[in-house]
Coordinates of C-alpha atoms and ligand atoms in Angstrom, one line a residue:
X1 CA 121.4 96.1 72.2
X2 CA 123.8 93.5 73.7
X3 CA 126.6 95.6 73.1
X4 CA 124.6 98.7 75.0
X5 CA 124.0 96.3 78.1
X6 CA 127.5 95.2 78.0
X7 CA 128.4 98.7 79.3
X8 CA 125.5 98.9 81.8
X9 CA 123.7 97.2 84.0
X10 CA 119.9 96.5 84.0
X11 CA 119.3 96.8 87.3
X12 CA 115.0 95.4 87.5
X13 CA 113.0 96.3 90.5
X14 CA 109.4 94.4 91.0
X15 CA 107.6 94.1 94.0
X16 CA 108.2 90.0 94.0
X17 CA 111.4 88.5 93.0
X18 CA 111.1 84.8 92.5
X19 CA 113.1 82.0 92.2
X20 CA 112.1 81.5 88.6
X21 CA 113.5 77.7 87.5
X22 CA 111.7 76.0 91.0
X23 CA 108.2 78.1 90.5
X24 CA 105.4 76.0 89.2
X25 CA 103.8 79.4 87.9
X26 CA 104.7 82.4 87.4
X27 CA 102.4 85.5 86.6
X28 CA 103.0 87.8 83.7
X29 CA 105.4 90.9 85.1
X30 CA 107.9 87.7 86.6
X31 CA 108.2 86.0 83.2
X32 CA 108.9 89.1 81.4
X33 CA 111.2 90.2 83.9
X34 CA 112.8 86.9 83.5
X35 CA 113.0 86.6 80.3
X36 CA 115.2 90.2 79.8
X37 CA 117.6 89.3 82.5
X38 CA 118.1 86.3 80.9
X39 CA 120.0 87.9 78.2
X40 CA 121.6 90.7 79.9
X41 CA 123.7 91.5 82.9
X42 CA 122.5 93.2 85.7
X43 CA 120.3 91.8 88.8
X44 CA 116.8 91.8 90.1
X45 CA 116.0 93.6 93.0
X46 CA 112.6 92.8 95.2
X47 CA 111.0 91.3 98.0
X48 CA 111.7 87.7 98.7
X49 CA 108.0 86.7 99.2
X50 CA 108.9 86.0 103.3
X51 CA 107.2 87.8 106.1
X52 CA 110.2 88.3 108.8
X53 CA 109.7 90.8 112.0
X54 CA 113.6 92.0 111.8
X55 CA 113.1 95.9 112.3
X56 CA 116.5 96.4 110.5
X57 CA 116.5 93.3 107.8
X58 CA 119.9 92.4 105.5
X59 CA 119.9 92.9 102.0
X60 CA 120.2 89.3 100.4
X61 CA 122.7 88.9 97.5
X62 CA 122.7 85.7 95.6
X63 CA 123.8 84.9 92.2
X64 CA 123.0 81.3 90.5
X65 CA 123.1 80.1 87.0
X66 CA 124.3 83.6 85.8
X67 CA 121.4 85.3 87.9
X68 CA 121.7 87.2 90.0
X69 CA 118.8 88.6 92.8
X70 CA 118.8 91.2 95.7
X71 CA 116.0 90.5 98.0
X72 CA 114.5 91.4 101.7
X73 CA 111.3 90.3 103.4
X74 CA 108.6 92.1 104.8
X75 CA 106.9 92.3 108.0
X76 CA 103.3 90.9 108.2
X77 CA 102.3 95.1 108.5
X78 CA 104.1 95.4 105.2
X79 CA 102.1 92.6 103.8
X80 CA 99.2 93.5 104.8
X81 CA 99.0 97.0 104.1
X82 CA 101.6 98.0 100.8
X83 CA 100.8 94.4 99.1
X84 CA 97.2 93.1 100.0
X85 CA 96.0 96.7 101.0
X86 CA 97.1 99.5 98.9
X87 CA 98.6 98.0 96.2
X88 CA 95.6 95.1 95.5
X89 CA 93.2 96.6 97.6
X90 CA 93.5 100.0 95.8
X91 CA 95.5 100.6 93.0
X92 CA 94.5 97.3 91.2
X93 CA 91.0 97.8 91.0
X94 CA 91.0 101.6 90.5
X95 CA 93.0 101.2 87.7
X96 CA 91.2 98.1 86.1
X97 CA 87.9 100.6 86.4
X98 CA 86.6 98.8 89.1
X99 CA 85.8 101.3 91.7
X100 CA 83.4 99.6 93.2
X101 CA 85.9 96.9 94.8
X102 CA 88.3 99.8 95.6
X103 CA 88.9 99.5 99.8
X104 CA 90.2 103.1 100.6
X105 CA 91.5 102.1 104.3
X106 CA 93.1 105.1 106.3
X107 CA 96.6 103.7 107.0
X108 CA 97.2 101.7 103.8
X109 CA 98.9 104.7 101.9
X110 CA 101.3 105.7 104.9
X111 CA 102.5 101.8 105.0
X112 CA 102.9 101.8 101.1
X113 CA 105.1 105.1 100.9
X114 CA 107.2 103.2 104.2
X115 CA 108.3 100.3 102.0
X116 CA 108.9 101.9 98.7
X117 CA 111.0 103.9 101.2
X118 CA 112.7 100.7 102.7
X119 CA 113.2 99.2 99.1
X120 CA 115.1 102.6 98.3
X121 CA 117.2 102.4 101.3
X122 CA 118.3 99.1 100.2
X123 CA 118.9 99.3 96.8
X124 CA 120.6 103.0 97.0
X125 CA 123.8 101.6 98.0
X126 CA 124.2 98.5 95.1
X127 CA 123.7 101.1 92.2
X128 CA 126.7 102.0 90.7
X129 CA 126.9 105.3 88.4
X130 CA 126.5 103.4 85.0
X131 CA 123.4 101.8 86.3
X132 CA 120.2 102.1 84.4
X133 CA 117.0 101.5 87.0
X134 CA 113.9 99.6 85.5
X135 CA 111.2 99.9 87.7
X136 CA 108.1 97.3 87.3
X137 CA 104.4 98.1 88.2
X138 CA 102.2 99.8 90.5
X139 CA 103.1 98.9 93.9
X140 CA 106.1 101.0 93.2
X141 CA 105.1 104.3 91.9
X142 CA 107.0 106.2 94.7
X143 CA 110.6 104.4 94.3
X144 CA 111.7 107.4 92.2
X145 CA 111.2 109.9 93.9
X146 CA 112.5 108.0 97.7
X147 CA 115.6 107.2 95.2
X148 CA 116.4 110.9 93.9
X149 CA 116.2 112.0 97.4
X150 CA 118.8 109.6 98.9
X151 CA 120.6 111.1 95.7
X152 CA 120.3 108.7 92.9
X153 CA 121.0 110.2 89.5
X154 CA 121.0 107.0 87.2
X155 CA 118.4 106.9 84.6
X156 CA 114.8 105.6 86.7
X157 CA 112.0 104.1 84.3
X158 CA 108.7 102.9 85.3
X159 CA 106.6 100.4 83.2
X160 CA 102.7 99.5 84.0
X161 CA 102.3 96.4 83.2
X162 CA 98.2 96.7 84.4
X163 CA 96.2 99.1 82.3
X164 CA 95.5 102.4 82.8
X165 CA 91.5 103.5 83.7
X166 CA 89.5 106.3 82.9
X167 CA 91.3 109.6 84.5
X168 CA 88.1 109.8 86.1
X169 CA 88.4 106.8 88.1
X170 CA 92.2 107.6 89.3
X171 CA 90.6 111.2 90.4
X172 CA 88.6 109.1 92.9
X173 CA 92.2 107.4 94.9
X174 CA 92.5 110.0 98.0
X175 CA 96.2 110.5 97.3
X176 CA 96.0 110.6 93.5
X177 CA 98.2 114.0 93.6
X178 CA 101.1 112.3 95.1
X179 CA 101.2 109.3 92.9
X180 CA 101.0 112.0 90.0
X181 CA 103.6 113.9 91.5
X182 CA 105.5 110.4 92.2
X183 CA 105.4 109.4 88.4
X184 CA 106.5 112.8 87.5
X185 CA 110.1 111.8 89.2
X186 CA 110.7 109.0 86.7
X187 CA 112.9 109.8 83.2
X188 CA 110.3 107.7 81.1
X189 CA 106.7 105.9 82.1
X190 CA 105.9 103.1 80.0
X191 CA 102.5 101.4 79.6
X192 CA 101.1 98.6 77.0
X193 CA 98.8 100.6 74.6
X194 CA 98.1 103.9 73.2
X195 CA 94.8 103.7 75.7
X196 CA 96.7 103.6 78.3
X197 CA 99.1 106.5 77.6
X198 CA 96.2 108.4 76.8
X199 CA 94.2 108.3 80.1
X200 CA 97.8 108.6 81.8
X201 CA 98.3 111.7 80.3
X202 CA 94.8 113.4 80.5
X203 CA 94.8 111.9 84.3
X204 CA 98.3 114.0 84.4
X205 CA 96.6 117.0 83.6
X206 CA 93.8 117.1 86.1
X207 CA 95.3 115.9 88.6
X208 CA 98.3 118.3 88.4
X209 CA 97.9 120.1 85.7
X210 CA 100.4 118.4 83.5
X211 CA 100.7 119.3 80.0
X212 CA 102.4 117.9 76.4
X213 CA 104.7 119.8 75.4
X214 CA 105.5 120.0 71.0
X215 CA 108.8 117.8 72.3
X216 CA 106.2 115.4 73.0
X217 CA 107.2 115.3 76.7
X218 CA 104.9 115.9 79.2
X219 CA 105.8 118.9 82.0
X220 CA 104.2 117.7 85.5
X221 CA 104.9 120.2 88.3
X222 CA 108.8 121.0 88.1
X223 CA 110.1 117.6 85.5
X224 CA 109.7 116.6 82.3
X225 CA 108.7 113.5 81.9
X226 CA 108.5 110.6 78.7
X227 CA 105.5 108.9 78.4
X228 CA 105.2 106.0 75.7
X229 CA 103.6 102.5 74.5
X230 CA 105.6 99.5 74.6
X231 CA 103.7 96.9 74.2
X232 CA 105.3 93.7 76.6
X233 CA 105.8 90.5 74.6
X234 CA 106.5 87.3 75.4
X235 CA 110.0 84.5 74.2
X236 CA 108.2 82.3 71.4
X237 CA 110.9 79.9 71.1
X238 CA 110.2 79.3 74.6
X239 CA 106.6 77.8 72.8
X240 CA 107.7 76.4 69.5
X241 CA 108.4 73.3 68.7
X242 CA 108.3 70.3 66.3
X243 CA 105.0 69.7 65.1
X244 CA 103.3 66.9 67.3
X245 CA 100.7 65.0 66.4
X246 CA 97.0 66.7 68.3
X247 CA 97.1 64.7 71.1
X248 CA 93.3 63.8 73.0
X249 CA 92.1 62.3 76.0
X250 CA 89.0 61.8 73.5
X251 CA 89.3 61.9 69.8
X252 CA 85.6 63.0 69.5
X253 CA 86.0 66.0 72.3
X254 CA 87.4 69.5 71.3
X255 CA 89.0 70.9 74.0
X256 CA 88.4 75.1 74.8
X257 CA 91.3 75.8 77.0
X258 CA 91.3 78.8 79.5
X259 CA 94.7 80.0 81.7
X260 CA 94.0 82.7 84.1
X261 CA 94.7 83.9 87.4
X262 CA 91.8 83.4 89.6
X263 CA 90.7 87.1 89.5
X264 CA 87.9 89.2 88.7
X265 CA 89.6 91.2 86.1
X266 CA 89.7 87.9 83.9
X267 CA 86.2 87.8 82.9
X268 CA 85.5 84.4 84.1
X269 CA 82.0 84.1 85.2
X270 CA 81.7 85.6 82.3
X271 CA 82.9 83.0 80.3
X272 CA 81.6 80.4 82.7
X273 CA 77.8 82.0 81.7
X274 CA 78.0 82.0 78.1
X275 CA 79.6 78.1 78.1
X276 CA 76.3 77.5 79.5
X277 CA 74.5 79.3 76.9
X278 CA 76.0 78.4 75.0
X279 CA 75.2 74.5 75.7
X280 CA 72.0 75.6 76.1
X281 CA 71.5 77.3 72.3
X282 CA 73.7 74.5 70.3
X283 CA 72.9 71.5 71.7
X284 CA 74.6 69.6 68.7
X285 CA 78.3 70.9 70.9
X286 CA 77.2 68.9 73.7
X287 CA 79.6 65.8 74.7
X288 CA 81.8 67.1 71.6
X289 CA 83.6 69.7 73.5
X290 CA 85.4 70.5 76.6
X291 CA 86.0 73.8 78.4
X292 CA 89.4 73.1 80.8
X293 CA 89.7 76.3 82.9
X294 CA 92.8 76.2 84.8
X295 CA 92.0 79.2 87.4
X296 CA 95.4 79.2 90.0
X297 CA 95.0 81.3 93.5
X298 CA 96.0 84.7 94.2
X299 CA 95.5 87.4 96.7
X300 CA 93.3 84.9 98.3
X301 CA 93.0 86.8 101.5
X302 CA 91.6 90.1 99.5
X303 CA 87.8 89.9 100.0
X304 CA 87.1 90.4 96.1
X305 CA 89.1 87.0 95.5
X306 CA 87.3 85.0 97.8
X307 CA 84.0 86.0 96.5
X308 CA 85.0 85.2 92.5
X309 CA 86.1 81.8 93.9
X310 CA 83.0 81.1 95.6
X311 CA 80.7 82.2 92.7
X312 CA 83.1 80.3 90.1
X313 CA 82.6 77.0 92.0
X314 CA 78.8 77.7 92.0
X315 CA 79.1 78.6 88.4
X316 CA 80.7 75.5 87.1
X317 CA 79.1 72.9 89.7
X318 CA 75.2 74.6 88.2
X319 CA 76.6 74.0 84.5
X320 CA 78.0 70.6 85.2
X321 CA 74.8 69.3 87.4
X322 CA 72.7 70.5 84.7
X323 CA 74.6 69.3 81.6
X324 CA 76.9 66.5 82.2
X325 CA 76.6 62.9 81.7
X326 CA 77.7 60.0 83.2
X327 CA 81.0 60.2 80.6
X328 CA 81.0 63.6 80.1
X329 CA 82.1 66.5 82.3
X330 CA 81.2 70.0 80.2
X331 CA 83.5 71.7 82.5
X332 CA 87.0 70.8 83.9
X333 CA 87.5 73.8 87.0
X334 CA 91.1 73.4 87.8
X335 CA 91.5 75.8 90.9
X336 CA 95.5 74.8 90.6
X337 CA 98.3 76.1 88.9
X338 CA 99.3 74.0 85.5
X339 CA 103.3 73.2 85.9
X340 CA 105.3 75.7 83.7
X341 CA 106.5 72.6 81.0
X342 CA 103.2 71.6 80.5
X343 CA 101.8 74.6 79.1
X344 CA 103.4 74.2 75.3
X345 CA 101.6 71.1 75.3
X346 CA 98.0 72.0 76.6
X347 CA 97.9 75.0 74.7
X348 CA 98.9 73.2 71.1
X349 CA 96.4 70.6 72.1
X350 CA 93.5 72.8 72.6
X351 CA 91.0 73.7 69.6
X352 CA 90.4 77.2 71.4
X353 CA 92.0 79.6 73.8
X354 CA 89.9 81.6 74.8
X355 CA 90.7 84.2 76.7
X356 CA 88.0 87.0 78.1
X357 CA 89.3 89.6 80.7
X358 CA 86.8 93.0 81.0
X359 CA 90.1 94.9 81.2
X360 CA 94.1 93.8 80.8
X361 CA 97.5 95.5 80.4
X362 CA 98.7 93.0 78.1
X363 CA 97.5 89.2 78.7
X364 CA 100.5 87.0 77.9
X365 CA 98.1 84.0 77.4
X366 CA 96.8 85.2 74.7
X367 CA 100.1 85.6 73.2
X368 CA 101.8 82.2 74.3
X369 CA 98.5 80.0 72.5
X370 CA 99.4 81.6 69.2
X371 CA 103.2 81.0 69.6
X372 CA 102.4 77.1 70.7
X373 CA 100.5 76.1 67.9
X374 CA 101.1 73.3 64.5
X375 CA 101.2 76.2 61.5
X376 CA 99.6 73.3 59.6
X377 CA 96.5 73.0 62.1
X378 CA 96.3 76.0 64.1
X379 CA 93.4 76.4 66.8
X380 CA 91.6 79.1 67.1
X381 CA 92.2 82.4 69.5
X382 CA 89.4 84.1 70.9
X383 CA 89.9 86.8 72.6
X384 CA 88.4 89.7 74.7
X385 CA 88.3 93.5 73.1
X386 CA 89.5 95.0 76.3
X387 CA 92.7 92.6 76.5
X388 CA 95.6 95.2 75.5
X389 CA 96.9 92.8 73.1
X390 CA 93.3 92.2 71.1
X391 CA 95.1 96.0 69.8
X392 CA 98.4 94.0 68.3
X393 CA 95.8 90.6 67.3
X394 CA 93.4 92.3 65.6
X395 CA 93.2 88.5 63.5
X396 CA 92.1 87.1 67.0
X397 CA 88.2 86.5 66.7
X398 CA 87.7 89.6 69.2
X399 CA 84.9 89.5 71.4
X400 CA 83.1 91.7 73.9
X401 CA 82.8 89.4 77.4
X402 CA 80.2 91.9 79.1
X403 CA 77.7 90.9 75.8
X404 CA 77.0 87.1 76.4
X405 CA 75.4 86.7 72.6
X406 CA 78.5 87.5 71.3
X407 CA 80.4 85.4 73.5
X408 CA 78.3 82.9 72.7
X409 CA 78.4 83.0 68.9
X410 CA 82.1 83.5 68.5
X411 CA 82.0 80.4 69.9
X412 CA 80.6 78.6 67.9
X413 CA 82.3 80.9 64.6
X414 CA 85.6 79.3 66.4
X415 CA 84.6 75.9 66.4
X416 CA 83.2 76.0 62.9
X417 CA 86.3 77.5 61.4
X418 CA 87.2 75.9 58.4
X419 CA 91.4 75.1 58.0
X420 CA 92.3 77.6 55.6
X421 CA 90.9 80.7 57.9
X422 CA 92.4 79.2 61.0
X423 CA 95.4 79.0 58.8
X424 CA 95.3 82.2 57.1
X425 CA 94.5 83.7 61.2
X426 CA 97.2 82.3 62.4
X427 CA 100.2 83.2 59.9
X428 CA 99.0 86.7 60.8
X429 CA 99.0 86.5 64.6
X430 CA 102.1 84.4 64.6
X431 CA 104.0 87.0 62.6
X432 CA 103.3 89.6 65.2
X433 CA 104.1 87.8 68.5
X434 CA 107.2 87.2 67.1
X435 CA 108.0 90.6 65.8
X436 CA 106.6 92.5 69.2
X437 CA 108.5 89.7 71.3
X438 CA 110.2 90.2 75.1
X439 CA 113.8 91.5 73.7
X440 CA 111.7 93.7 71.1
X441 CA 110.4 95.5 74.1
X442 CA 113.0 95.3 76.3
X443 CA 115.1 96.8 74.1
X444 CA 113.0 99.1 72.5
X445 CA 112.4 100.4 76.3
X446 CA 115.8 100.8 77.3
X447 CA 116.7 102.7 74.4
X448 CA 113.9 105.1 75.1
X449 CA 115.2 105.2 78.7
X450 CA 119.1 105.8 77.7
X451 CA 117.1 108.8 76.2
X452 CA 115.1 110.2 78.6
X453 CA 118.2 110.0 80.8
X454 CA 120.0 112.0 79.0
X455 CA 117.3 114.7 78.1
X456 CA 116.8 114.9 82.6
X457 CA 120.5 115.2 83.0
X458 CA 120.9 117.9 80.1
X459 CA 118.0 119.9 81.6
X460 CA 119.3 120.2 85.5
X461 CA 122.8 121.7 83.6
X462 CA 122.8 124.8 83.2
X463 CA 122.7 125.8 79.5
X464 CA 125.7 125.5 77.6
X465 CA 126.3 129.4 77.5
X466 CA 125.7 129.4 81.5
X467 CA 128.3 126.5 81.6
X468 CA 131.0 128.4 79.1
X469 CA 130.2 131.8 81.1
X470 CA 130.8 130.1 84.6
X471 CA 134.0 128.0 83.4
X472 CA 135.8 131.3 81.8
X473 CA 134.8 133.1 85.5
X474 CA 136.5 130.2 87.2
X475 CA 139.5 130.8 84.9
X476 CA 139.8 134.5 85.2
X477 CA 141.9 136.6 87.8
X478 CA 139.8 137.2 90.5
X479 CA 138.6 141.2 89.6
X480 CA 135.8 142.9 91.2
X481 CA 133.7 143.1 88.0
X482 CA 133.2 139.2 87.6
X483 CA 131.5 138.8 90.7
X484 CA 128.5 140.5 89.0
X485 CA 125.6 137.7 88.4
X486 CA 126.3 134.9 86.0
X487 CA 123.1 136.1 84.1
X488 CA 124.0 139.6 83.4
X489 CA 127.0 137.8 81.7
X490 CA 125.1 135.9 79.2
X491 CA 122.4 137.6 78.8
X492 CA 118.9 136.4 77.0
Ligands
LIG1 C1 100.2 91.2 84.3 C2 99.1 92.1 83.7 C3 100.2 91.7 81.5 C4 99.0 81.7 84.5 N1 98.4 80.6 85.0 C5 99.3 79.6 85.0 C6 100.5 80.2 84.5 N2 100.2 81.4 84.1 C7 101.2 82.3 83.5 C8 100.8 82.5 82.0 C9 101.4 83.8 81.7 C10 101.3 84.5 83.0 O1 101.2 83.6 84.0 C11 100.0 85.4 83.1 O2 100.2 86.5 82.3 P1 99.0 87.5 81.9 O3 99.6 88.5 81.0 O4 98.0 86.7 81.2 O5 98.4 88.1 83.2 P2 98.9 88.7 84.6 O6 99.5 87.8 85.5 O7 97.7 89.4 85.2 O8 100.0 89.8 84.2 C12 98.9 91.6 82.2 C13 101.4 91.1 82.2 O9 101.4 91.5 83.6 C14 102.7 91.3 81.6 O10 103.0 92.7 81.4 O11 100.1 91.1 80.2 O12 98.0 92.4 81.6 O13 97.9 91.9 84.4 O14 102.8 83.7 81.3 O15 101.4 81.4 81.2 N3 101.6 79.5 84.4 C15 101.6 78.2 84.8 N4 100.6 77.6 85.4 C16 99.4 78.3 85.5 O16 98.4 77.8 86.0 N5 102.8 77.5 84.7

């Protein structure tokens, strides 16, 4: 794999590019962008996360540490109507399933295809031939297809990092033709499950009439396009360590840690409800555990965001005004993100991870609990069905958030769990984070991209008896005879 990169860059394109070592957190597409680039050379391309009116802005080069990033801001139009409007406003909840908080604003699509048109603009003129273009997530399905027009012919992937929803749902977006036809421009499309590439595909079809061909490719209007699971893991040396002793504010108090965004995909009133049930059913739990929800801001200027705050904050002051003590809190709401180091530590400490979104591409958390914890005492995941990785940690005790008996009981399964299950769990689920880990998939989708590449490039040349036919006409003495067709030459 090095030896492959050696040769090429990686050139990674996300909508954000941040300046990884200062951030206090980071969500999931940064650190596994991050985390590839480490080990190989080529730079990451994105918006700088400032709002700047400049009509005609700079592209900003800047290498540190090895790294090296190419960024330009946005103008507060751009922000408001690519990032907060069509991408989160739009594309995020369609394809979580959630319909019902889509905002389908006239004016949010037109602004969305103007900066994936900017972005290409910029970048078109740092790729060099050898490049290989790895494009992250949905507020960029149209960079393809902006760069083959300005006449980019590197290898272009695209990976999903959210999931994919019913084809059904995706139907329901206004322009969902043009993103279909948009995807269709890239050499390979890769999303976290086998789910995923299934609604992608059947969406694909209805939406413009795509179809697999026995290659395995799919043909959508005039490409051929790769479509496959990789399944994004995350660096567990970054999470290992030498065993420490359990440390505990309280000896007597188990705590249930939860790390999530602040958003309604997460399943957190969920969660929040069956704690309470939870207290209410097993009283014997009461002042023996501890439920630390660490819930950082996002998007907190997109309506559905400010109304899963408000009802968390309700949620949590109810449980706590009807529970608590005068030395014991049930829940600790931490609307704030927890500093990057500190993670390894919480997570180890904590008897329980649990972690319940109603839909997720991946979930990293999930995956970063497992790889923090003492072998010799392990705690215990729990973790949503509809997380994409509850298909790679089937040893997880799985759980089904929208059913708040079984939240509640797998509960208190986890907390009962005697040391040789956790044990016996854990081996499991530590075996496979560390065989499905970042350079696994980073390497397992470039490879596949190298490929597709190749297969675009071989198809727009015209076939090898074309090529032989047209190169022995070049040679030849100019007669009156070879300027008959090329096809009646070669025949079928
Ligand atoms: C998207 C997809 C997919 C979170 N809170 C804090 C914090 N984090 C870090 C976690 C983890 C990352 O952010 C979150 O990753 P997830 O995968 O759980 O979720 P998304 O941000 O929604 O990520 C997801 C992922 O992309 C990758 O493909 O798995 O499905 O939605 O690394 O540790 N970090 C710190 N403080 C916090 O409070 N330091």
């Amino acid at each position: 794999m090095k030896g492959q990169f050696l040769l090429t860059r990686l050139v990674m394109i996300s909508n954000r590019v941040i300046d990884f070592g200062a951030a206090t957190q980071a969500g999931g597409v940064t650190v596994a962008i991050f985390d590839t680039l480490a080990r190989h050379k080529g730079f990451w391309f994105g918006w700088n996360g400032q709002i700047d009116e400049t009509e005609s802005p700079e592209t900003s080069l800047v290498s540190n540490d090895g790294h090296t990033t190419a960024t330009l801001p946005l103008t507060a139009a751009d922000y408001n109507d690519y990032y907060l409007g069509y991408s989160n406003s739009v594309l995020w909840p369609v394809f979580h399933n959630r319909l019902d908080l889509a905002q389908f604003e006239a004016g949010y699509y037109a602004r969305y295809v103007a900066v994936n048109q900017k972005f290409a603009a910029h970048l078109a003129p740092l790729i060099e031939p050898d490049d290989i273009l790895w494009v992250h997530d949905y507020h960029l399905f149209p960079l393809a297809l902006e760069l083959r027009k300005l006449g980019i012919q590197n290898p272009i992937g695209f990976f999903l990092h959210i999931p994919v929803g019913p084809a059904q749902a995706l139907l329901a977006i206004p322009e969902h033709r043009e993103l279909a036809r948009a995807l269709s421009a890239y050499d390979l499309v890769g999303l976290q499950t086998h789910r995923d590439v299934r609604n992608l595909i059947d969406f694909l079809q209805q939406s413009v009439f795509g179809r697999l061909l026995p290659s395995g490719r799919i043909r959508a209007l005039d490409s051929e396009l790769d479509v496959g699971c990789f399944p994004v893991g995350i660096n567990p040396a970054d999470f290992a360590g030498s065993p420490i002793v359990r440390e505990k504010e309280s000896p007597e108090i188990d705590r249930i840690i939860g790390i999530d965004r602040l958003d309604y995909t997460k399943g957190l009133p969920q969660k929040f409800r069956a704690y309470g049930k939870f207290l209410e059913d097993f009283p014997e739990h009461r002042r023996r555990i501890v439920l630390s929800q660490f819930a950082p801001p996002t998007r907190e200027s997109v309506e559905a965001y400010a109304d899963i705050r408000a009802e968390l904050e309700s949620l949590s002051g109810a449980i706590n005004g009807r529970y608590g003590e005068l030395d014991w809190v049930p829940i600790n709401y931490i609307h704030r993100p927890m500093p990057r180091q500190e993670l390894r530590d919480v997570y180890r400490s904590s008897r329980i991870c649990w972690v319940t979104p109603l839909m997720d591409g991946m979930n990293l958390v999930s995956k970063e609990y497992i790889a923090s914890q003492d072998p010799t005492d392990p705690g215990v995941l729990i973790l949503s069905k509809f997380a994409g990785s509850a298909s790679q940690l089937e040893n997880a005790v799985l759980v089904n958030p929208y059913d708040v008996n079984d939240m509640v009981q797998s509960l208190h399964i986890a907390l009962k769990m005697p040391l040789d299950e956790r044990i016996e769990r854990h081996e499991k689920l530590a075996r496979i984070v560390r065989e499905s880990d970042c350079g696994k998939w980073a390497k397992t989708y470039f490879s596949a991209l190298v490929k597709a590449g190749k297969r675009r490039l071989h198809r727009s040349q015209p076939p090898a008896r074309v090529a032989d036919a047209m190169r022995r006409l070049a040679a030849a003495p100019k007669k009156k005879a070879d300027t008959k067709p090329i096809v009646a030459h070669v025949g079928g």
